């Protein structure tokens, strides 16, 4: 059919070879570029968060000489009732006026007073309540600076001018003075870890959200692990292959891919509207997350059960054990490490979930640290969502810092899952 | 009696029942000369008694806790002569009665409310006593009954195992209960929505503004519920996400499966998988505060108008989130292609890329398509990124630099905060949820079917 000679064929092939090799290189290059893109995304994401958030771990504080003047405070002795009425704001204002005696005029004074956080009087009250003997004496106390001051001082490092924002020329001068005399310093921000949410960035902390996350996860774990393992045992060890179990299987796989917000709608309609469980409670959050993580736990538990070799079952069966005894005495202990890794991964997913919790009202502004599963609470991801919406610039770094905390917990959980798997992995 | 105390008491009873059953079996064995003369081991006798004692009582307690509020409520409301007609009015009235009964309400209250509150607290007391009494009687009575039935010949193990198996089956059905729960809760509220807004208007209307006026005389008192802008917005964001995720994810999977050395694979794969473990709210923050301003500045420098919340920013970041999802699913199916196919192609003199493009990918195509469909369903249902970065304005636009809104964003905005459950505004969220559930369900169903069918070919 063809009347090409061998040399002609070879020529044609060689002619195309260069372009074929070019294409090969291009293809390979595209592969490398894709992986590089993915890794770059990880690097940019993490460095962006870290560079934005590392500032939140320090907080600007101002040292003031305060005089616990009984007259200014308006109290005679230190007890609960008089402390509740005492004018600590006045004491702090007096201390500020004393530090900058040259400031006169109403608006200038108001500027001056806004140097320290509006939470400072409460700190002072706690201090006096703990040390009643201080009444009438003076001492130097560090107060958290207002968030505008904090943002300004932190931005001074990057540029000479710094980010002014709402800080006036005059105020910047005072800050400069305080900085030079060492009365204004950046200190480790303990408030961030000990306080609940607040409208004031310098007083806002993640403790309430962390506790809320903890309670929610406890409920989720307590429900989803036993139910998931039981379901996996039935499906893997007992279930006959019929239409009914097929339906369950398809269902589980589908549920694993249902958008999380739909679970939120379910929680809202059933747990809140029908059963009238309390809104914003970790109990309801845990229930919703249980339904969400169940498919993950069932699927990984089944894989763990499947990995146990049939010879174990047959040996136990041969010794006269019943099916239930085979499963609970022999198969389950061997599959447990695999199930636990699956559970940890499922919990990590649940910890990072936000959307369904918005539906059941866990977005409420909650300052108090929750003490139980029915108290109103919020969780860490929702706290991040709330702070990301706040207009104050100082919340950006707090949001990033909260993200850093969340990510480190997640990384810890995932590493422990990997290590657990490595350590307990068994080759048959 | 308080429920926790009751619960603790029941647990104690169960323990006692277990111990009694166990020790009875043990003593019976001793008198007969060894455990072998019992039909079951003592621990099964213990479990048998414990199950009789505990299970019915706990079930009763659970049912009671679920239903008592609703029953008490209907009894209280029944006794009130002139009830408000609307559901909202009745809810308000009942909340008032509840507050009064709990002593939270200060100020004047009508004698009718007073008596209703008294009625309520009395009913609650009665319910509490009855609940404690019934469950304790049930536990003690059935525990005693089980002990009476005790005999060395009793096949306790089989009976215990039957119950355990029933429990296992119930747990396995949890997935079905969940699906049914989702379907009913969403469907029910959606039907109420479609009573006030016609289905055709919802599906084909071009205008979406769900704000309902509180009073009838306000401007724009009837919201518009045409969901087309939401559907197009969702599709646009998902399409952008897939444009990022599919090529990158697929090429990454091909490189890792076909080219990369084991060392590169061991490093690159876990790093890519980090992207899958990052919570979506973090991506949302990243999209809203870093990517969106960057895109806006870039567009401005090129002389284009970009809104500060754009479909492009949300889609781009969502695409990054989905990369590992696409790549690990494609990785699985590419690895499932038998080596003999590759060897054949290479033996005929094709280059490696030709082998991949002309042999491996076509062979793996159904699986890859299944994976991509799953990724699409994920993009459609993704919430936090679009809530934080895509915007709220229901624009019917094809410009990716504009802000668009999506189905999930609207569900969140309609349902966050206090709401009344019979206004079309909140019910609309459930109709949107129904659409979302059905569309992702169909996608998942097709995708899982395709993936499963394909996998079986090479097994």
Short mmCIF file of N, CA and C in Angstrom, two decimals, chain A residues 149-164 172 175-176 179 184 186:
data_model
loop_
_atom_site.label_atom_id
_atom_site.label_comp_id
_atom_site.label_asym_id
_atom_site.label_seq_id
_atom_site.Cartn_x
_atom_site.Cartn_y
_atom_site.Cartn_z
N UNK A 149 -4.22 53.69 69.35
CA UNK A 149 -2.85 53.90 69.77
C UNK A 149 -2.01 52.67 69.44
N UNK A 150 -2.61 51.51 69.74
CA UNK A 150 -1.92 50.24 69.51
C UNK A 150 -1.55 50.09 68.03
N UNK A 151 -2.53 50.34 67.17
CA UNK A 151 -2.28 50.22 65.72
C UNK A 151 -1.20 51.20 65.29
N UNK A 152 -1.28 52.43 65.80
CA UNK A 152 -0.31 53.46 65.43
C UNK A 152 1.10 53.06 65.86
N UNK A 153 1.23 52.61 67.10
CA UNK A 153 2.56 52.27 67.61
C UNK A 153 3.15 51.09 66.83
N UNK A 154 2.28 50.10 66.54
CA UNK A 154 2.79 48.94 65.82
C UNK A 154 3.22 49.30 64.40
N UNK A 155 2.54 50.26 63.79
CA UNK A 155 2.86 50.60 62.41
C UNK A 155 4.10 51.49 62.35
N UNK A 156 4.53 52.06 63.48
CA UNK A 156 5.72 52.92 63.49
C UNK A 156 6.95 52.16 63.01
N UNK A 157 6.94 50.84 63.30
CA UNK A 157 8.08 50.01 62.96
C UNK A 157 8.29 49.96 61.45
N UNK A 158 7.16 49.90 60.70
CA UNK A 158 7.27 49.72 59.26
C UNK A 158 7.70 51.00 58.55
N UNK A 159 7.16 52.11 58.99
CA UNK A 159 7.54 53.38 58.33
C UNK A 159 7.73 54.43 59.41
N UNK A 160 8.43 55.49 59.04
CA UNK A 160 8.71 56.54 60.01
C UNK A 160 7.43 57.21 60.48
N UNK A 161 6.54 57.43 59.52
CA UNK A 161 5.32 58.15 59.83
C UNK A 161 4.34 57.30 60.62
N UNK A 162 4.18 56.05 60.21
CA UNK A 162 3.23 55.17 60.86
C UNK A 162 1.83 55.37 60.32
N UNK A 163 0.95 54.44 60.66
CA UNK A 163 -0.43 54.55 60.21
C UNK A 163 -1.19 55.45 61.17
N UNK A 164 -1.62 56.58 60.67
CA UNK A 164 -2.27 57.54 61.55
C UNK A 164 -3.69 57.13 61.90
N UNK A 172 -0.19 61.86 68.52
CA UNK A 172 1.03 61.19 68.09
C UNK A 172 2.22 61.73 68.88
N UNK A 175 2.26 60.21 72.28
CA UNK A 175 2.71 58.81 72.20
C UNK A 175 4.23 58.77 72.07
N UNK A 176 4.75 59.70 71.25
CA UNK A 176 6.20 59.80 71.05
C UNK A 176 6.89 60.02 72.40
N UNK A 179 6.75 56.98 74.57
CA UNK A 179 7.65 55.94 74.04
C UNK A 179 9.07 56.21 74.50
N UNK A 184 5.59 53.70 77.61
CA UNK A 184 4.70 53.03 76.65
C UNK A 184 5.49 51.90 76.05
N UNK A 186 5.43 47.66 74.37
CA UNK A 186 4.64 46.55 73.85
C UNK A 186 4.88 45.34 74.75
#
